[in-house]
Short mmCIF file of C-alpha atoms in Angstrom, two decimals:
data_model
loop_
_atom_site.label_atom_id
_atom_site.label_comp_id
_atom_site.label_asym_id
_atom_site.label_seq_id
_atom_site.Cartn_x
_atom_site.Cartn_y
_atom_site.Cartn_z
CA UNK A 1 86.93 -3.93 85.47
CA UNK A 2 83.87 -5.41 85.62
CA UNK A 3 82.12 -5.98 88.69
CA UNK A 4 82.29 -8.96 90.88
CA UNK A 5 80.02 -8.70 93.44
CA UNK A 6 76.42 -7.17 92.48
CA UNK A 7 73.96 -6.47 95.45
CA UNK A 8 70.57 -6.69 93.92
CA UNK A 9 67.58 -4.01 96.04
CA UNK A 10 65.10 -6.14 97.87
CA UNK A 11 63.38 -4.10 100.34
CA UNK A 12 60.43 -3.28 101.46
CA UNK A 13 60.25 -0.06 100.79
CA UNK A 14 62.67 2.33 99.07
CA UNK A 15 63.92 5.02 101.15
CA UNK A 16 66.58 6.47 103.21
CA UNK A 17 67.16 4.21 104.98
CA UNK A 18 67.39 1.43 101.75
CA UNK A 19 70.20 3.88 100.59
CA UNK A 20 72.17 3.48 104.11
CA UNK A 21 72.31 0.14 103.53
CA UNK A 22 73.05 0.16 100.55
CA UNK A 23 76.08 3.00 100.68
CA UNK A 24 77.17 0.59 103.92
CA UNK A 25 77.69 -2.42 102.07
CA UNK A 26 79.49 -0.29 99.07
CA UNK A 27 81.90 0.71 101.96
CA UNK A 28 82.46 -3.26 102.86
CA UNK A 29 83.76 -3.52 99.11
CA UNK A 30 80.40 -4.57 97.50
CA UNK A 31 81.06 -3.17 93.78
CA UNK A 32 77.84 -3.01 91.76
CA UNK A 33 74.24 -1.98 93.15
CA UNK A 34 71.31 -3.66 91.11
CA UNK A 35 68.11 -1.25 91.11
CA UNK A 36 65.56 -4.57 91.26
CA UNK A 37 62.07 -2.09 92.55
CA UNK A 38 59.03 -4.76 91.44
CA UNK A 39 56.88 -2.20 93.74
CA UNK A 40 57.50 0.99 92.50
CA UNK A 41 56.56 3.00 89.32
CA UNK A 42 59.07 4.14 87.09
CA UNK A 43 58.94 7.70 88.34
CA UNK A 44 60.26 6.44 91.22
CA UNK A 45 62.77 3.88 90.06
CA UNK A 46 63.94 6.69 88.30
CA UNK A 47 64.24 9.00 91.50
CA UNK A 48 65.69 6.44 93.49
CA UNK A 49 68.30 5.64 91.04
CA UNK A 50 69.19 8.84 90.32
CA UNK A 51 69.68 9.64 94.62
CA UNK A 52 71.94 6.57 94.62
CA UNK A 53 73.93 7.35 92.01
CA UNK A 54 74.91 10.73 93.68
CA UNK A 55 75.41 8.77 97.01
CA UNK A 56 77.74 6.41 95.52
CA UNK A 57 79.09 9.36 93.21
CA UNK A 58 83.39 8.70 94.03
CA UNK A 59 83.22 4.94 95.04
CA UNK A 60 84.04 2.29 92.66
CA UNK A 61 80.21 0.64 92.61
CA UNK A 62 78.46 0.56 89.42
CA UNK A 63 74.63 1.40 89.59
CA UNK A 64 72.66 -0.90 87.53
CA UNK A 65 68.88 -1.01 86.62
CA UNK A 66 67.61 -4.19 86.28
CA UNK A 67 65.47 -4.73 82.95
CA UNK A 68 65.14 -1.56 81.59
CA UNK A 69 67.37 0.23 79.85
CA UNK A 70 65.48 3.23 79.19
CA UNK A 71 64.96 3.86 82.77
CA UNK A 72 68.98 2.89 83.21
CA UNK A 73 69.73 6.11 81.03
CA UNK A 74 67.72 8.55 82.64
CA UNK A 75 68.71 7.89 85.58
CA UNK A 76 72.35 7.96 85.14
CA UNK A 77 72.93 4.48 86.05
CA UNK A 78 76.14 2.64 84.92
CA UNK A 79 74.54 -0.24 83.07
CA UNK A 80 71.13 -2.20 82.50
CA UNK A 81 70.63 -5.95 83.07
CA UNK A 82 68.13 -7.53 81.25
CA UNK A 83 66.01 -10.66 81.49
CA UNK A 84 65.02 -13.27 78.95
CA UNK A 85 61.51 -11.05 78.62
CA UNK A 86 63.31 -7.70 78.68
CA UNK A 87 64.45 -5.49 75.15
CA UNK A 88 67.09 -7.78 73.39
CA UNK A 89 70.67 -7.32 74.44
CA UNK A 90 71.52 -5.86 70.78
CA UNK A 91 69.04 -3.33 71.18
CA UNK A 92 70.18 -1.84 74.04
CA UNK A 93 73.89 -1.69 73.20
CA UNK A 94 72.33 0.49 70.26
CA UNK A 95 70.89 3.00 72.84
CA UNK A 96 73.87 2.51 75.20
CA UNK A 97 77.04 5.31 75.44
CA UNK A 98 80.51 4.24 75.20
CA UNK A 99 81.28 2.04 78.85
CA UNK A 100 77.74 1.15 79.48
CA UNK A 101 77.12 -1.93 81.16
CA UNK A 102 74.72 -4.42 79.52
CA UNK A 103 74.12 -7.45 81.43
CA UNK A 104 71.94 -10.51 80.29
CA UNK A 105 70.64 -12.98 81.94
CA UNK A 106 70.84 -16.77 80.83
CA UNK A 107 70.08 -20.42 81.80
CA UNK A 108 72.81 -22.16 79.62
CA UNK A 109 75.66 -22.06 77.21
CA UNK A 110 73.45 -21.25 74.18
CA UNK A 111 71.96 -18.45 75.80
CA UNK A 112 75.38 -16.82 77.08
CA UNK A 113 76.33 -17.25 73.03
CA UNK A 114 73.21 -15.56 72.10
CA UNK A 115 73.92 -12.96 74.31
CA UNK A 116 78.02 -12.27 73.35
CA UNK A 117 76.83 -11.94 70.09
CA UNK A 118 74.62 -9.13 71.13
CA UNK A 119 77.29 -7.82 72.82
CA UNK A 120 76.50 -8.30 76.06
CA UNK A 121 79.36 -7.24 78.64
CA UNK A 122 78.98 -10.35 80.91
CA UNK A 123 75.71 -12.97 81.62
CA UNK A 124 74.11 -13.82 85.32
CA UNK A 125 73.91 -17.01 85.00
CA UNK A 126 70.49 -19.01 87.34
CA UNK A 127 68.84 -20.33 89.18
CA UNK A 128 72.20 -21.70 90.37
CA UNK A 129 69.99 -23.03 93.74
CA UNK A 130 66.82 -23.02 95.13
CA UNK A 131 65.55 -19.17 96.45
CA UNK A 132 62.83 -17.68 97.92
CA UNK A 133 63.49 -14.17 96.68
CA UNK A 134 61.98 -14.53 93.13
CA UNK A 135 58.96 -16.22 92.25
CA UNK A 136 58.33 -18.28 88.91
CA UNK A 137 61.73 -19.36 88.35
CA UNK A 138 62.69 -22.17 86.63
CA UNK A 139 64.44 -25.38 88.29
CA UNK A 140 67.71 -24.90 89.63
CA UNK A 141 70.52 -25.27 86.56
CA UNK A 142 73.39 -26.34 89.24
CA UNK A 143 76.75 -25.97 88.65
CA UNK A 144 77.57 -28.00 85.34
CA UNK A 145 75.64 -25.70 83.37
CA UNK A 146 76.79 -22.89 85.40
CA UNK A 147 80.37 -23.78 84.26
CA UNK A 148 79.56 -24.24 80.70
CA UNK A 149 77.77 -20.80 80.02
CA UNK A 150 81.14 -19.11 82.50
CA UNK A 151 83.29 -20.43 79.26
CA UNK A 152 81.67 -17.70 76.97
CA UNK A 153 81.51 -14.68 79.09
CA UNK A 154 82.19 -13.39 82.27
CA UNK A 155 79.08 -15.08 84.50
CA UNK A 156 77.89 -13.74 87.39
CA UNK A 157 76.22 -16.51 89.57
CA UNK A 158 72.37 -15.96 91.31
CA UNK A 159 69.97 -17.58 92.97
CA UNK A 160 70.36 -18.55 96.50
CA UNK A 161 73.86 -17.64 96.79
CA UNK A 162 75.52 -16.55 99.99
CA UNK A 163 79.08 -16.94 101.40
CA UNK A 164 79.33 -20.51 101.97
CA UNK A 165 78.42 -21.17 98.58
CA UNK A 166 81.12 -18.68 96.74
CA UNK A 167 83.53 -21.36 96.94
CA UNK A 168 82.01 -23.85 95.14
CA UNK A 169 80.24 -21.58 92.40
CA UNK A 170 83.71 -19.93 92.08
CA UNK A 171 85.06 -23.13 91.85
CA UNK A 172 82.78 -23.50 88.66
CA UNK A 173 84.10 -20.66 86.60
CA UNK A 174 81.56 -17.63 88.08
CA UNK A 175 83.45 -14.27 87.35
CA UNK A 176 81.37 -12.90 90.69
CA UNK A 177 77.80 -13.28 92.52
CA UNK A 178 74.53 -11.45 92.76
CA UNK A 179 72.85 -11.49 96.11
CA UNK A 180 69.59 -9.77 97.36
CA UNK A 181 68.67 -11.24 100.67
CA UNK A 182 71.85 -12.51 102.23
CA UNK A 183 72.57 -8.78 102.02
CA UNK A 184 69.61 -7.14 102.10
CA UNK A 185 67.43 -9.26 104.09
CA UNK A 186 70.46 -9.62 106.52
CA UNK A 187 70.07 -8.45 110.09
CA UNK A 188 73.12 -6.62 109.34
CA UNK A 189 73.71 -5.91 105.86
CA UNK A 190 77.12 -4.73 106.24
CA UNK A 191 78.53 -7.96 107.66
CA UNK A 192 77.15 -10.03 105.60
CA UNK A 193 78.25 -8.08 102.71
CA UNK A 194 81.98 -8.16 104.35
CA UNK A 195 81.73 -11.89 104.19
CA UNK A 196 80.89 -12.11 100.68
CA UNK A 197 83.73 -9.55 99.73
CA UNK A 198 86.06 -11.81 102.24
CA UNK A 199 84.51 -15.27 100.24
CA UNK A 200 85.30 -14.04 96.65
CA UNK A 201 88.88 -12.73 97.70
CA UNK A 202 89.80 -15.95 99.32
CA UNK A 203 87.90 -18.02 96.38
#
């Protein structure tokens, strides 16, 4: 199955304690990690990845690397998502083994098309609202579109989403959510990670 609720790495720095929290939520039922490291080199995106993978080693989470699929594969991870900038969806399915995630991301319908046709396993689908996490985004896309582009593939809502908002993005046709600072940025990760899991069950 694919994975519902993806917790994407925002923190300021990545180290043991950024895996605690991260194997934490996992135990609250979070079921896909997205390596998002702006900060560090790829060296160390690598080596990160690679320690969380073996951390999460026997839990259902999938460990994906967010926009490059080269550093996905040597890492181990599970799957790649990739941005509008990033290697084409087609080309990485090329690279990719048999059950590799590839993720794309997209701002409408057309876009999610574009990307099934690459072959793209499911689309995150944003700015669904405002955030504060990302700069340089375009204007929110809101829930219409959101719906639209969930018709093609299996869409995974982001941008400013936290558990009061499942609902209504569920609502919409979102297959799941990606989060980074309602979990990460929480005073307590784990809660607030138990809340989500709690939202999309009851949604």
């Amino acid at each position: 199955m694919l994975p519902r609720i993806h917790c994407i790495t925002h923190f300021g720095s990545y180290d043991d304690e950024a895996i605690a929290v991260l194997e934490a939520v996992v135990r609250q039922g979070v079921d896909a990690v997205q390596v998002r490291a702006k900060s560090l080199s790829d060296r160390q995106i690598v080596a990160f990845t690679r320690i969380l993978v073996d951390r999460l080693a026997g839990t259902s989470a999938r460990i994906i690397v967010n926009d490059r699929v080269d550093l996905a594969l040597a890492a181990g991870a599970d799957g790649v998502h990739l941005g509008r900038d990033d290697v084409p969806v087609a080309a990485a399915r090329r690279l990719a083994p048999q059950g590799f995630l590839v993720g794309g991301t997209c701002r409408n319908a057309d876009q999610a098309r574009e990307a099934k046709a690459q072959g793209a396993d499911y689309v995150g689908v944003g700015p669904v609202y405002p955030t504060t996490t990302k700069s340089g985004l375009p204007n929110p896309i809101g829930l219409e579109t959101l719906r639209d582009a969930a018709r093609v593939l299996p869409a995974i809502a982001i941008s400013g989403i936290n558990a009061e908002r499942v609902p209504e993005v569920m609502a919409a046709g979102a297959y799941g959510v990606a989060v980074a600072s309602a979990i990460c940025r929480s005073p307590q990760p784990a809660i607030a990670a138990r809340g989500l899991v709690d939202a999309i069950a009851l949604a």
